[in-house]
Coordinates of C-alpha atoms and ligand atoms in Angstrom, one line a residue:
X1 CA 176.4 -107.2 102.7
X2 CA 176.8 -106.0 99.2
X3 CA 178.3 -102.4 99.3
X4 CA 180.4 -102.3 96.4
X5 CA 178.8 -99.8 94.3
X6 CA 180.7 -97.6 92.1
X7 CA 179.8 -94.2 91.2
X8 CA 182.6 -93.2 88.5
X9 CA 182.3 -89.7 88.8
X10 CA 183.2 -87.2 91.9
X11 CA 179.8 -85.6 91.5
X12 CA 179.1 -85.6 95.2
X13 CA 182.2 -83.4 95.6
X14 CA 181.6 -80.8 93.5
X15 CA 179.7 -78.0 93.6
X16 CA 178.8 -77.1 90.1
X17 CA 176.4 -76.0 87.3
X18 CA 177.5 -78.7 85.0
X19 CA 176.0 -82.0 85.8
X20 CA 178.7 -84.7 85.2
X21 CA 177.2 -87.5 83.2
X22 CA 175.6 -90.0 85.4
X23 CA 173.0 -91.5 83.7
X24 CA 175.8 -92.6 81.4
X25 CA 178.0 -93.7 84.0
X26 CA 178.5 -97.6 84.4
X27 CA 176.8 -98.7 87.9
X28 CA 179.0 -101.4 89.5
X29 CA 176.7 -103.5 91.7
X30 CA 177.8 -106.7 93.7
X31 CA 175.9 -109.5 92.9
X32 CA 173.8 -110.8 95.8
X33 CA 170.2 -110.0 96.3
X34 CA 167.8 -107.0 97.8
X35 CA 169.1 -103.2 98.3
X36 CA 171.0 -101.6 95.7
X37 CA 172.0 -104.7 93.6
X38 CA 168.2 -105.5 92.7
X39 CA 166.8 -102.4 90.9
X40 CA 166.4 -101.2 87.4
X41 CA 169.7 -99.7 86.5
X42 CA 169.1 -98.9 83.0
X43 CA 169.5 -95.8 81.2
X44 CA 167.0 -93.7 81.4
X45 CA 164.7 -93.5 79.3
X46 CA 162.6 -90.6 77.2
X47 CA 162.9 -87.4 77.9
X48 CA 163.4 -85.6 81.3
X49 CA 160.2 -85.3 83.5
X50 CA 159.8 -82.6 85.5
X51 CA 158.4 -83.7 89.4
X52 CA 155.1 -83.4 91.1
X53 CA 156.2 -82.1 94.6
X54 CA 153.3 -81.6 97.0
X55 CA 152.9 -80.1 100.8
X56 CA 151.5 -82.6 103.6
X57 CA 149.6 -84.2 104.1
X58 CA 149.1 -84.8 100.1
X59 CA 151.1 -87.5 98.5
X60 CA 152.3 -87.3 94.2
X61 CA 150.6 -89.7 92.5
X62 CA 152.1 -93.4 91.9
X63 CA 154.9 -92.6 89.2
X64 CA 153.5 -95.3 87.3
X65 CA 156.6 -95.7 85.0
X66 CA 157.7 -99.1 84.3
X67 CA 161.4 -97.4 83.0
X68 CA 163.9 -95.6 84.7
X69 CA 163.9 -91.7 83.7
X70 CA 165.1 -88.4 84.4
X71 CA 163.2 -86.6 86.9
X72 CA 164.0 -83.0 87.7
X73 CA 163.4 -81.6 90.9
X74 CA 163.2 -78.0 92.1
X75 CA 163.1 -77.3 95.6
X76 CA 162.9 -73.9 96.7
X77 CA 164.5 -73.3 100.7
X78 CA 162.3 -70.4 101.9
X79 CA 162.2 -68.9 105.5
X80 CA 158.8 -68.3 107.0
X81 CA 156.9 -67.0 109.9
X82 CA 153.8 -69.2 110.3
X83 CA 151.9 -70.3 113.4
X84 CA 152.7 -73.7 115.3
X85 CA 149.7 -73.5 117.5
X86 CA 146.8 -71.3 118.3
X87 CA 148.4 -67.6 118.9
X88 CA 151.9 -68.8 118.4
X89 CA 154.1 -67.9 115.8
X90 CA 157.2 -69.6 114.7
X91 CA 160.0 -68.7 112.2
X92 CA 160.1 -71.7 110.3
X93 CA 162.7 -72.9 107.7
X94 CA 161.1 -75.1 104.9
X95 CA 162.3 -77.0 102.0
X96 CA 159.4 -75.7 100.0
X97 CA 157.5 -73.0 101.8
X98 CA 156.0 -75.3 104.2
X99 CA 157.2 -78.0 107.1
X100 CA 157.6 -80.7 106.7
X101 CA 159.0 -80.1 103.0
X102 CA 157.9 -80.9 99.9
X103 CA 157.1 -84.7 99.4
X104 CA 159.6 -86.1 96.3
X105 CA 158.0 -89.3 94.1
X106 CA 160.8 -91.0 92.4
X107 CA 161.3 -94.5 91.0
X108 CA 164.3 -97.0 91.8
X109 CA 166.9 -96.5 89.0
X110 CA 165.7 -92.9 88.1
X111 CA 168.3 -90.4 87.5
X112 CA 167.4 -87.2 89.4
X113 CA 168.9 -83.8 88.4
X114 CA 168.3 -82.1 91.6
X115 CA 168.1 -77.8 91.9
X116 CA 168.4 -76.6 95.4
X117 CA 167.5 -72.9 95.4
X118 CA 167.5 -69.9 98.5
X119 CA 165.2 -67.4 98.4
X120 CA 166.2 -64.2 97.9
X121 CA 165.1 -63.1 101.4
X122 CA 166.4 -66.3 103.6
X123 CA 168.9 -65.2 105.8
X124 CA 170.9 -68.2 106.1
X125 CA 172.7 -70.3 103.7
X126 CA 171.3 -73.8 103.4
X127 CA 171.6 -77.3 101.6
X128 CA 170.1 -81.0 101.6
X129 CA 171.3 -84.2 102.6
X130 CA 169.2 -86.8 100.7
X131 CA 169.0 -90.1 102.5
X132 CA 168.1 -91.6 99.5
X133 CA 171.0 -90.7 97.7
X134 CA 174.2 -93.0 97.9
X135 CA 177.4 -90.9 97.9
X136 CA 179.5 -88.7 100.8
X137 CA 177.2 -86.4 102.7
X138 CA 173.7 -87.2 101.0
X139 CA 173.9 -84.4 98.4
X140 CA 175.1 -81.4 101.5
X141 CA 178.7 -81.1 99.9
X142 CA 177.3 -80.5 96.3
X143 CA 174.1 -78.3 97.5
X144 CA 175.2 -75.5 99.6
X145 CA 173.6 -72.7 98.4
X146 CA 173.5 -68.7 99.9
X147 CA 170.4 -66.7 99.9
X148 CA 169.4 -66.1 96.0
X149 CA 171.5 -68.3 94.9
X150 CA 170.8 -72.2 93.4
X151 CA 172.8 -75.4 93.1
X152 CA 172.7 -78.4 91.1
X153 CA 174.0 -82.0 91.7
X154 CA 173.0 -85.7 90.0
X155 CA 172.2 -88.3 91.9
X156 CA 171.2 -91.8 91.0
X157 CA 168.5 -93.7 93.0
X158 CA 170.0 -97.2 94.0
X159 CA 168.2 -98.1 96.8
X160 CA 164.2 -98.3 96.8
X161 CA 162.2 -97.3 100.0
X162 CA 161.1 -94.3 101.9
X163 CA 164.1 -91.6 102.9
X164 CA 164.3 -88.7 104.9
X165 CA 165.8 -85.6 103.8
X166 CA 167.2 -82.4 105.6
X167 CA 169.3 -79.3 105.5
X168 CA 172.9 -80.0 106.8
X169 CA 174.3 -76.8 107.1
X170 CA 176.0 -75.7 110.5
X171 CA 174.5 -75.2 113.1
X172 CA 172.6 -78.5 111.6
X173 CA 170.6 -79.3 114.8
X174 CA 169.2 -75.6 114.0
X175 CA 168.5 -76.2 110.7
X176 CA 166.5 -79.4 111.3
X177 CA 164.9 -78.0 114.7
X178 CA 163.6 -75.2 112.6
X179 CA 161.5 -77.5 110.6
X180 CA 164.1 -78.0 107.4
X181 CA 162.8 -82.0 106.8
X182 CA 160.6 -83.9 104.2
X183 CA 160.5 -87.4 102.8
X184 CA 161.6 -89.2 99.5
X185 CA 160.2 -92.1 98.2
X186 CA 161.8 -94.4 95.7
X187 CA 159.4 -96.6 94.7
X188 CA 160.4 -100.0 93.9
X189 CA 160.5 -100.9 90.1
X190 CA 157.0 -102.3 89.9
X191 CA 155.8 -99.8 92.4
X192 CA 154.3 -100.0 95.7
X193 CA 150.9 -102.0 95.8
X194 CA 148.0 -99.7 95.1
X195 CA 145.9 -98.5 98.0
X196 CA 142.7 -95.9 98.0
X197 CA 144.3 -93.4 99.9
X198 CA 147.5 -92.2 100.8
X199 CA 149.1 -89.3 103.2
X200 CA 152.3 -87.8 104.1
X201 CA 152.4 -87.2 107.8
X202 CA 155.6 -86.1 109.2
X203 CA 156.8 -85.2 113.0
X204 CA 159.3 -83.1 114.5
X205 CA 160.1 -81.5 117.7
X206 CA 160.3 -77.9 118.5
X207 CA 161.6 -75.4 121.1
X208 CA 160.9 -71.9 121.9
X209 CA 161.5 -69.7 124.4
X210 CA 158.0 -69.3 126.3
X211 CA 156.6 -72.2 127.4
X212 CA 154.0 -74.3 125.3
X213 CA 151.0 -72.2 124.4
X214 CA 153.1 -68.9 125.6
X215 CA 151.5 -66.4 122.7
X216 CA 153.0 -64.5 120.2
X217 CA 156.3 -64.9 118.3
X218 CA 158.2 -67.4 119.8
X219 CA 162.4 -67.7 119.3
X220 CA 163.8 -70.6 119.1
X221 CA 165.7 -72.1 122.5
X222 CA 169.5 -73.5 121.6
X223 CA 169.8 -74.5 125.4
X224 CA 166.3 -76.4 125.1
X225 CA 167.3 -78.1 121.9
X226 CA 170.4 -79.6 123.5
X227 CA 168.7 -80.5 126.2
X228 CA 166.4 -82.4 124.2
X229 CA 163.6 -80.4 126.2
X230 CA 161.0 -79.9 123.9
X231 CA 158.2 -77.4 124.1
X232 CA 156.1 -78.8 121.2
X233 CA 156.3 -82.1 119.2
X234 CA 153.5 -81.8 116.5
X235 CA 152.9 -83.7 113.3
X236 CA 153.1 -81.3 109.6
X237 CA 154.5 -78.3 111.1
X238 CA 152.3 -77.2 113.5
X239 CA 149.7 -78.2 116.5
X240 CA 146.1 -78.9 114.9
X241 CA 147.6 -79.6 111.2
X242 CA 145.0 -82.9 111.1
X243 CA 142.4 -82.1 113.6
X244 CA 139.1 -81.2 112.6
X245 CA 138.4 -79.5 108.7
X246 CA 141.8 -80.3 108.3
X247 CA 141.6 -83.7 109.7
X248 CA 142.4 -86.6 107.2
X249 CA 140.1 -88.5 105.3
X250 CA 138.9 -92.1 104.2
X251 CA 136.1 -94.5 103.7
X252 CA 134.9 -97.5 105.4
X253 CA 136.0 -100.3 103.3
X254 CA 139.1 -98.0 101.7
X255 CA 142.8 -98.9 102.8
X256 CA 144.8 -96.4 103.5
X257 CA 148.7 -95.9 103.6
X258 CA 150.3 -93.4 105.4
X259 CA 154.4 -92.3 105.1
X260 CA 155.5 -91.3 107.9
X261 CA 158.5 -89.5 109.0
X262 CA 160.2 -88.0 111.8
X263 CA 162.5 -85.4 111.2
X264 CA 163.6 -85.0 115.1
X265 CA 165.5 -83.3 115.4
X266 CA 165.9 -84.7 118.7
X267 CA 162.9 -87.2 119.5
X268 CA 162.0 -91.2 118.7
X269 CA 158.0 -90.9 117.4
X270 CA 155.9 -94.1 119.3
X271 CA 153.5 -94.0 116.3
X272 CA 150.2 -95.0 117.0
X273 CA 146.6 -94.4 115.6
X274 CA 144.0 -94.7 118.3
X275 CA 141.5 -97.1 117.3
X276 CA 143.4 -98.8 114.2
X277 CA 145.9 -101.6 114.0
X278 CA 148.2 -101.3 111.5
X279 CA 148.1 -104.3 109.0
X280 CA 151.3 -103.6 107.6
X281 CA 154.3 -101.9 108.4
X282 CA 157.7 -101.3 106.5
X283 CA 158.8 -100.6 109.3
X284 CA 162.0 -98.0 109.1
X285 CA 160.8 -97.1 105.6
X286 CA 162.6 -100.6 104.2
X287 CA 161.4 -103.6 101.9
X288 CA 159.9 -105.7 104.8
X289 CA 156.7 -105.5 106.6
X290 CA 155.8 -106.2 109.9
X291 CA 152.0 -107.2 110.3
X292 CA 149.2 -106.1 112.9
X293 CA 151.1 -103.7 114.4
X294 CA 149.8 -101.5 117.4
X295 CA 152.6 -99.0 117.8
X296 CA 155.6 -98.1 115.3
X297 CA 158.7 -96.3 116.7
X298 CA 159.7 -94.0 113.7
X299 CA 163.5 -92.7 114.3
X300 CA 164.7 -89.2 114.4
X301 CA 166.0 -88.8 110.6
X302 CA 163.5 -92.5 109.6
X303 CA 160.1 -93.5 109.0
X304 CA 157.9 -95.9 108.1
X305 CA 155.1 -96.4 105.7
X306 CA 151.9 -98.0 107.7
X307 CA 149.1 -99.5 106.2
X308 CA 145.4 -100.3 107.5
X309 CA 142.2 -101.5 106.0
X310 CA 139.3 -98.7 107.4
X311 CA 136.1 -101.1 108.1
X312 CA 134.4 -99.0 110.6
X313 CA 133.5 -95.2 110.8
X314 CA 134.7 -92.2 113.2
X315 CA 137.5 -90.3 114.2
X316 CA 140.8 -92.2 114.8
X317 CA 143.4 -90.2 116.8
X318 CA 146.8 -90.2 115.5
X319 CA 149.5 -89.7 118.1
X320 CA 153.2 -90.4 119.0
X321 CA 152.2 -92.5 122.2
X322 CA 155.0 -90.8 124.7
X323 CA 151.9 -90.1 125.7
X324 CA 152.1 -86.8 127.2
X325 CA 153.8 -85.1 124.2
X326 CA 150.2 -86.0 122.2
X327 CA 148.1 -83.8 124.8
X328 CA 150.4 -81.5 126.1
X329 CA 152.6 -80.9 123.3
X330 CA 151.1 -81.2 120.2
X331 CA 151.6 -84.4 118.8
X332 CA 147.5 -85.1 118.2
X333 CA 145.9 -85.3 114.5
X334 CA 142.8 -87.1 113.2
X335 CA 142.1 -89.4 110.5
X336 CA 137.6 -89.0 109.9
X337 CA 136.1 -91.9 108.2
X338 CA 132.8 -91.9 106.8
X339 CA 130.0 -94.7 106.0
X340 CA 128.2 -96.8 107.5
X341 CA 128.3 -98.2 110.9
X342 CA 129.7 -101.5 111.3
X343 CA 128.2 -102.5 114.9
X344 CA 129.2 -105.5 114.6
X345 CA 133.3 -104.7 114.5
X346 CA 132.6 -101.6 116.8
X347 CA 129.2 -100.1 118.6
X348 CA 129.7 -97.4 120.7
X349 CA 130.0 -93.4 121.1
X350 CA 131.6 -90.7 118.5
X351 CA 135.3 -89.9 120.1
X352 CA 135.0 -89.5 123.4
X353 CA 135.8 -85.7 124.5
X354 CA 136.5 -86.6 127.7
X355 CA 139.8 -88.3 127.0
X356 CA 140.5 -85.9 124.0
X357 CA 139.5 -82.9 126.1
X358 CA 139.6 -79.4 124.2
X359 CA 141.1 -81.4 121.4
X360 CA 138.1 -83.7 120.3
X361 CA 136.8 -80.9 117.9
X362 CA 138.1 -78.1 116.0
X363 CA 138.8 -74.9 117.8
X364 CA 138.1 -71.4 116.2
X365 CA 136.8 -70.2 118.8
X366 CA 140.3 -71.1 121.2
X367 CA 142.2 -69.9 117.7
X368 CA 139.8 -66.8 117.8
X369 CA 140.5 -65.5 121.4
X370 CA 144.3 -66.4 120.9
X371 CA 144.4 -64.1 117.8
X372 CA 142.7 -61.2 119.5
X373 CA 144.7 -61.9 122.6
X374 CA 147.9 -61.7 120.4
X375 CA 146.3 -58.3 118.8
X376 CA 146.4 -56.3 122.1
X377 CA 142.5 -56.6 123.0
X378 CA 140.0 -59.8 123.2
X379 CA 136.4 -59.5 123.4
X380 CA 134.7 -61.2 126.2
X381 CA 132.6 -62.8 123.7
X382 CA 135.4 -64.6 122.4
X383 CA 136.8 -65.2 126.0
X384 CA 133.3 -66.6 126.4
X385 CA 133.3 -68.8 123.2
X386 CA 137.0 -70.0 124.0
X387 CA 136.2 -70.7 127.7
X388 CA 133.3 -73.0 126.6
X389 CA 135.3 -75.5 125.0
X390 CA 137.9 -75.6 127.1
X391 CA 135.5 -75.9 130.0
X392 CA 134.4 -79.0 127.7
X393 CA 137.9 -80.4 127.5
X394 CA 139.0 -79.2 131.4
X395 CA 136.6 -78.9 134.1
X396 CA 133.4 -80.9 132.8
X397 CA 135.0 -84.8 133.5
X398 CA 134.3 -83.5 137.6
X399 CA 132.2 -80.1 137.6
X400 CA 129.8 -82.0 134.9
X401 CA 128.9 -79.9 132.0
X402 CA 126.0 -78.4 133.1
X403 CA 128.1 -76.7 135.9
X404 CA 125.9 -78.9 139.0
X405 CA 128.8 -81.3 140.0
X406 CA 128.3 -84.4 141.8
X407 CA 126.1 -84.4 145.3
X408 CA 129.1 -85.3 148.0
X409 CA 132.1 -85.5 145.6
X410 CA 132.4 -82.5 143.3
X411 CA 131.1 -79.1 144.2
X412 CA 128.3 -77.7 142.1
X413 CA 129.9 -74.0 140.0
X414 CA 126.5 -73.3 139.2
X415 CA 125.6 -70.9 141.8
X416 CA 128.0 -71.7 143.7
X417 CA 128.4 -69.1 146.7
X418 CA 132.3 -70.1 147.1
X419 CA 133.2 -69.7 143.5
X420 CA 130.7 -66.1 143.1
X421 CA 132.7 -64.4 146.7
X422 CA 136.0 -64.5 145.0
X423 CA 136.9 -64.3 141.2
X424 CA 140.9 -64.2 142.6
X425 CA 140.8 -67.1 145.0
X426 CA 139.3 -69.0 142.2
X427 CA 142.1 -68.2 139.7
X428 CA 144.3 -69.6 142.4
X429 CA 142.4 -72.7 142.8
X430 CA 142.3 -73.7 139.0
X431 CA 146.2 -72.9 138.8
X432 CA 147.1 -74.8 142.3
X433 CA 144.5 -77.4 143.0
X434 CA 142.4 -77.4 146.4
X435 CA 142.4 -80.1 149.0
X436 CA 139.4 -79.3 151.0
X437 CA 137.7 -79.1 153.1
X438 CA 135.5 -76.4 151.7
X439 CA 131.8 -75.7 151.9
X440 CA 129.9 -74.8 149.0
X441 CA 126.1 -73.4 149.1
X442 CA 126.4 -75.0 152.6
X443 CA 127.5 -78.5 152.2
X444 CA 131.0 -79.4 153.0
X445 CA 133.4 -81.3 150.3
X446 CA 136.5 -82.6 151.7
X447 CA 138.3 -83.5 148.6
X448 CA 141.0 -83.2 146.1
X449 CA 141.3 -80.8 142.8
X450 CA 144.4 -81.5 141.2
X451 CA 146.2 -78.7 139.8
X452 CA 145.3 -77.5 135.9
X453 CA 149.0 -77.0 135.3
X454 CA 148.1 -77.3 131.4
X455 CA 146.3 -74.2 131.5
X456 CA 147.8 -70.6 130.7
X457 CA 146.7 -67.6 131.8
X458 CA 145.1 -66.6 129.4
X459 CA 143.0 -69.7 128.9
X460 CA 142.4 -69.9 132.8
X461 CA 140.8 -66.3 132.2
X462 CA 138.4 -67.6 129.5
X463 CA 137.1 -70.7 131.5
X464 CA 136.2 -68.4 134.6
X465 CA 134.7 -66.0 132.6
X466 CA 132.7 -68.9 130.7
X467 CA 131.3 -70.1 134.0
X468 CA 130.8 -67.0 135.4
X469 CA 128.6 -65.8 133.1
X470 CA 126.6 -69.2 133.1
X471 CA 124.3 -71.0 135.4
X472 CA 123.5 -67.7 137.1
X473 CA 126.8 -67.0 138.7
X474 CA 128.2 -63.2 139.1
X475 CA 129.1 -62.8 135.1
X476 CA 132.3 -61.0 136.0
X477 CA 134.8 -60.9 133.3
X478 CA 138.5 -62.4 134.4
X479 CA 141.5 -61.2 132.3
X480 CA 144.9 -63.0 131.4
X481 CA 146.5 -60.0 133.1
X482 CA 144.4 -60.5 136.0
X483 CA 145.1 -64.4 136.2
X484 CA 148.7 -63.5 136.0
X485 CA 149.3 -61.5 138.8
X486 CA 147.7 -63.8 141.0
X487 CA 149.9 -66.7 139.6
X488 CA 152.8 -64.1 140.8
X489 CA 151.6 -64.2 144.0
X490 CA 151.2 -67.6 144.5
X491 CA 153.9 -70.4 145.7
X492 CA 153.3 -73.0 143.0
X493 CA 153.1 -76.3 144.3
X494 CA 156.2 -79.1 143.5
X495 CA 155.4 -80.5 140.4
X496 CA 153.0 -78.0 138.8
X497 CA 154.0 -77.1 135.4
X498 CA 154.7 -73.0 133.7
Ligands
LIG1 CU1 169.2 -75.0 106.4

């Protein structure tokens, strides 16, 4: 190992206005090969360039410099109240205004003259450890800055490849839980191969209070955070980041790279894009690659640029692959490619809405409901329009989506005599499952519903009041409230979630 680099001056230590001369400053490497010995240590050269920062899942162009240089950056810490899912609101953070923070673009051997600054209106004092920066504490020592204030340190980029970064000031689990992570790349000195399309995808765990999908504001949970207990893990900030208009995009034929970090602050990513193999991976954000790859495991505070030639059209799922974290968390985007089919790699249907249930396509009208919910009063037209795709998603794999079920196995809803007698009962039976038998417009089922222990009140009330005012059935309107007092009443069964 070749560690022997010397940095003459304390800058790391300091926490100062002046910037200590480190362009200037001999760099000491060992000799030996690979990491911080090969680079491009010169001085830099022309004058100071000011950097492109951008918000995920958009990635600065290619620096495209064949010198070392100057780069300033300017990152702004600001603390904002956005949502993380549909009818949730979060106070997150950012390193930039958004999570995960703004992505930094940076050459091997550039000098970077780094300005942290606080909002005016933060409430806590915050800083940034760099992982891309060699010297005690990553930058934290040198950048910790109070509300309106900003603070400026010199680093110089030794090693090439893709770093995290993130606030280290105490409570730092907080800090990071809150969303305060981004990526770094130093590119190597001839730069990273060029590809058609490139994205900055970034996960992290969160925990709140109320349960996943509980509306509202939600606080952040201390006890839940040390228990590792998370109530979302998401990719960009927030639940549906990638998925439908948002969704990322390519062409067949393109190649696409994507960097991808986790910023944790608890939780190992399995990442994995459904229907892709990944032809290359630098894997842990390093100088090697790993090739056709299914699955990558990205480390709390590491990453990984993956790469994959697009040859045939659709929607590919991107997911951390603890699988339940992707549907039940959060952790779900979508890459869309477009062009023409290629039946010969791949014939078959558009993504399957089935296995992606309320997922599969973009949801205003589950956004819609959740905001007028949140506002004190929802319409039942948008408990209607909500209900319908969740019905999609939920209930139409067994009650079939024409409401009919399947003669001797599932009961029909359409009509049905059972569900029409009892709005409550059937509240009780979406929440708790039913093990016949039962009898339904006078034929007996003597089967199993499993619990819907994803659903919440409130989206239990828009399914029934979906299907009840289909298929001629009562068309009595079911409220969260409703929904909720009957869950009071009810012994949940062992295992059900909420
Ligand atoms: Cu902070």
């Amino acid at each position: 190992m070749s560690t022997l680099i010397a940095l003459t001056a304390p800058l790391f230590l300091t926490s100062c206005a002046t910037t200590p001369d480190v362009a200037a400053a001999p760099v000491a490497v060992a000799t030996g090969t690979g990491g911080s010995a090969a680079g491009d240590f010169g001085p830099p050269v022309g004058e100071p360039i000011d950097a492109v920062l951008t918000q995920a899942p958009n990635v600065p162009d290619p620096t495209g410099r064949t010198e070392p240089a100057t780069v300033v950056v300017e990152l702004e810490v600001v603390e904002v109240v956005k949502p993380i899912s549909d009818g949730v609101d979060y106070t997150f953070w950012t390193f930039g205004g958004d999570v995960p923070g703004s992505f930094i673009r940076i050459r091997q051997g550039d000098t970077v003259e780094f300005h942290l600054q606080n909002h005016p209106d933060s409430k806590m004092p915050h800083n940034i450890d760099l992982h891309a920066v060699t010297g005690p504490g990553g930058g934290a020592a040198s950048s910790f800055t109070a509300p309106g204030h900003e603070s400026q340190f010199t680093f110089k980029a030794l090693n090439q490849g893709l770093y995290v970064y993130h606030c280290a000031t105490a409570p730092v689990g907080m800090h990071v839980a809150n969303g305060m992570y981004g990526l770094i790349l130093v590119e190597p000195p001839e730069g990273l191969p060029p590809v058609d399309r490139e994205y900055y995808v970034m996960q992290g765990d969160f925990y709140t209070v109320g349960p996943y999908h509980e509306k509202g504001l939600q606080p952040f949970d201390m006890q839940k955070a040390i228990e590792e207990n998370a109530t979302y893990v998401v990719f960009n900030g927030a639940e549906g980041s990638m998925v439908g208009d948002k969704a990322l995009k390519a062409e067949v034929g393109e190649t696409v790279r994507l960097y991808v970090g986790n910023g944790g602050p608890n939780l190992v990513s399995s990442f994995h894009v459904i229907g892709e193999i990944f032809d290359k991976v630098y894997y842990e954000g390093g100088t090697n690659y790993q090739e056709n790859v299914q699955t990558t495991l990205i480390p709390a505070g590491g990453s990984a640029m993956v790469e994959y030639y697009v040859e045939a059209p659709g929607t590919y799922i991107l997911v951390d692959h603890s699988i339940f974290r992707a549907f039940n968390k959060g952790a779900l985007g979508m890459m869309k490619v477009e062009g023409d089919d290629a039946l010969e790699i791949y014939s078959g249907k558009e993504v399957d809405s089935v296995y992606l249930a309320e997922k599969a396509e973009p949801n205003s009208a589950i956004a819609d409901a959740s905001a007028q919910l949140v506002a004190g009063e929802v319409s039942r037209d948008a408990q209607i329009a909500a209900g319908k795709s969740l019905y999609a998603g939920t209930c139409s794999t067994c009650h079939g989506g024409d409401g009919a079920g399947i003669a001797g196995v599932f009961p029909p809803l359409a009509g049905s005599d059972f569900l029409n007698e009892d709005p409550a009962r059937a509240a009780g039976i979406v929440m708790n499952g039913l093990s016949g038998p039962v009898t339904v417009n006078g034929k007996e089922f003597a089967s199993v519903m499993p619990p819907m222990s994803n659903l919440r009140d409130d989206e239990i009330a828009n399914i029934l009041t979906f299907v009840y005012s289909e298929w001629d059935n009562s068309g009595v309107t079911v409220t969260a409230a409703e929904v909720a007092d009957i869950r009071d009443q009810t012994d949940r069964p062992p295992g059900a979630a909420h």
